[in-house]
PDB file of C-alpha atoms in Angstrom:
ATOM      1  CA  UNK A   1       0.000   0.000   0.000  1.00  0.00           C
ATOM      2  CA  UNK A   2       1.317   3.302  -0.865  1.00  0.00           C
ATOM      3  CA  UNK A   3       0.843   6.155   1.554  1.00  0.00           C
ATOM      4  CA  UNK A   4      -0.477   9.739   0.361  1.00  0.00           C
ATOM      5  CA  UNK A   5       2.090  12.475   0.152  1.00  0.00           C
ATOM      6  CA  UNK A   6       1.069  16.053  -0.911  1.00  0.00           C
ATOM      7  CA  UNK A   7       3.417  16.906  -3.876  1.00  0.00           C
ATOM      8  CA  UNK A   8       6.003  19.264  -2.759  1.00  0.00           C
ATOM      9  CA  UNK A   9       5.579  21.710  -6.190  1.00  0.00           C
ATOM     10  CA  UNK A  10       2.208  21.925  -4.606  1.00  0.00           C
ATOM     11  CA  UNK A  11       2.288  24.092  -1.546  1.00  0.00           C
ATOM     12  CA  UNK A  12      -1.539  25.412  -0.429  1.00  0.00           C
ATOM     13  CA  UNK A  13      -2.063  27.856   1.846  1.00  0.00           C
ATOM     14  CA  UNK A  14      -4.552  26.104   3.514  1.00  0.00           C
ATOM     15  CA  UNK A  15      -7.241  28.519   3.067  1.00  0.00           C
ATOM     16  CA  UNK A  16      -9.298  27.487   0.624  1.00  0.00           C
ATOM     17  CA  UNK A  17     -12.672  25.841   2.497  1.00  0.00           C
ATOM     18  CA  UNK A  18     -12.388  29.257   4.574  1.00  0.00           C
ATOM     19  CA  UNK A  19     -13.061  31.455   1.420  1.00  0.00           C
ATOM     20  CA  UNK A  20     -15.331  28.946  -0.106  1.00  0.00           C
ATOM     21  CA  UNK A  21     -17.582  29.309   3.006  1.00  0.00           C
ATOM     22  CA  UNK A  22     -17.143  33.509   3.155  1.00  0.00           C
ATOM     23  CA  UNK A  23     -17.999  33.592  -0.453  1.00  0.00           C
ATOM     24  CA  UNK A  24     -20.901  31.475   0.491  1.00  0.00           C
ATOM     25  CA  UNK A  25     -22.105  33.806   3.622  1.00  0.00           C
ATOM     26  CA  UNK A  26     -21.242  36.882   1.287  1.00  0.00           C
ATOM     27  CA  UNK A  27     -23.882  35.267  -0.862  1.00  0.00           C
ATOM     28  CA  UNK A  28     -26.576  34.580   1.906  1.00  0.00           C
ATOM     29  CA  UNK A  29     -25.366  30.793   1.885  1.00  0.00           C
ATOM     30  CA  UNK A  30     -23.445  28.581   3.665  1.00  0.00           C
ATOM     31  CA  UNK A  31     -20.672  25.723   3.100  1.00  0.00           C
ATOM     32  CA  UNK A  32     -21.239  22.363   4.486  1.00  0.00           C
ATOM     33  CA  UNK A  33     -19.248  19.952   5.074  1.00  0.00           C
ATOM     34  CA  UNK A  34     -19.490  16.210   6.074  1.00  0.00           C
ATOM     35  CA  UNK A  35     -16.742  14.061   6.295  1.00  0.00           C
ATOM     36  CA  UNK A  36     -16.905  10.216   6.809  1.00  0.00           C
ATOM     37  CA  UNK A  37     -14.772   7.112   6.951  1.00  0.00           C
ATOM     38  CA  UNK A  38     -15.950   3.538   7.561  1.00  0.00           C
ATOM     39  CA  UNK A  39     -13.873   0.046   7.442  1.00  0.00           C
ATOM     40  CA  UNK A  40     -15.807  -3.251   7.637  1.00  0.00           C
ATOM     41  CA  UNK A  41     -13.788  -6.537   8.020  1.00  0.00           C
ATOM     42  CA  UNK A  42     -15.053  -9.953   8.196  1.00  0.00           C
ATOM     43  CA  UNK A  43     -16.053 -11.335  11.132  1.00  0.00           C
ATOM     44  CA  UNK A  44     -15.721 -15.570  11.760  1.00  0.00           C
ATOM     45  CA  UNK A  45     -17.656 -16.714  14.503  1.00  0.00           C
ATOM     46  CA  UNK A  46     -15.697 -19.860  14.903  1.00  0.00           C
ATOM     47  CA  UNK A  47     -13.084 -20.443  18.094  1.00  0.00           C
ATOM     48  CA  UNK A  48      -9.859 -19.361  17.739  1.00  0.00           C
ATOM     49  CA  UNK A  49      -7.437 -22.542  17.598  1.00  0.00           C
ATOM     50  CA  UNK A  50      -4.821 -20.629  19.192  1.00  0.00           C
ATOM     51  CA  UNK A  51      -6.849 -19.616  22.453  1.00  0.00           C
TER      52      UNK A  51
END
């Protein structure tokens, strides 16, 4: 598995969801934002041997 690294040609400020959402209120709007992350594994009901 290869692990993400931000390119380093591609600096951000960082800034970018904070103007999105100003622009937004500017407008009479609002920004957002939901973020999620789930992992399912399978599950074996069966004894472990080694217990």
């Amino acid at each position: 598995m290869e692990i993400y690294k931000q390119n380093d040609e591609d600096l951000g400020t960082g800034l970018g969801l904070s103007i999105c959402s100003l622009i937004a209120e500017k407008l009479g709007g609002y920004l957002d934002l939901h973020s999620r992350f789930s992992i399912q594994l399978p599950y074996d009901e069966k004894p472990n041997k080694m217990n």
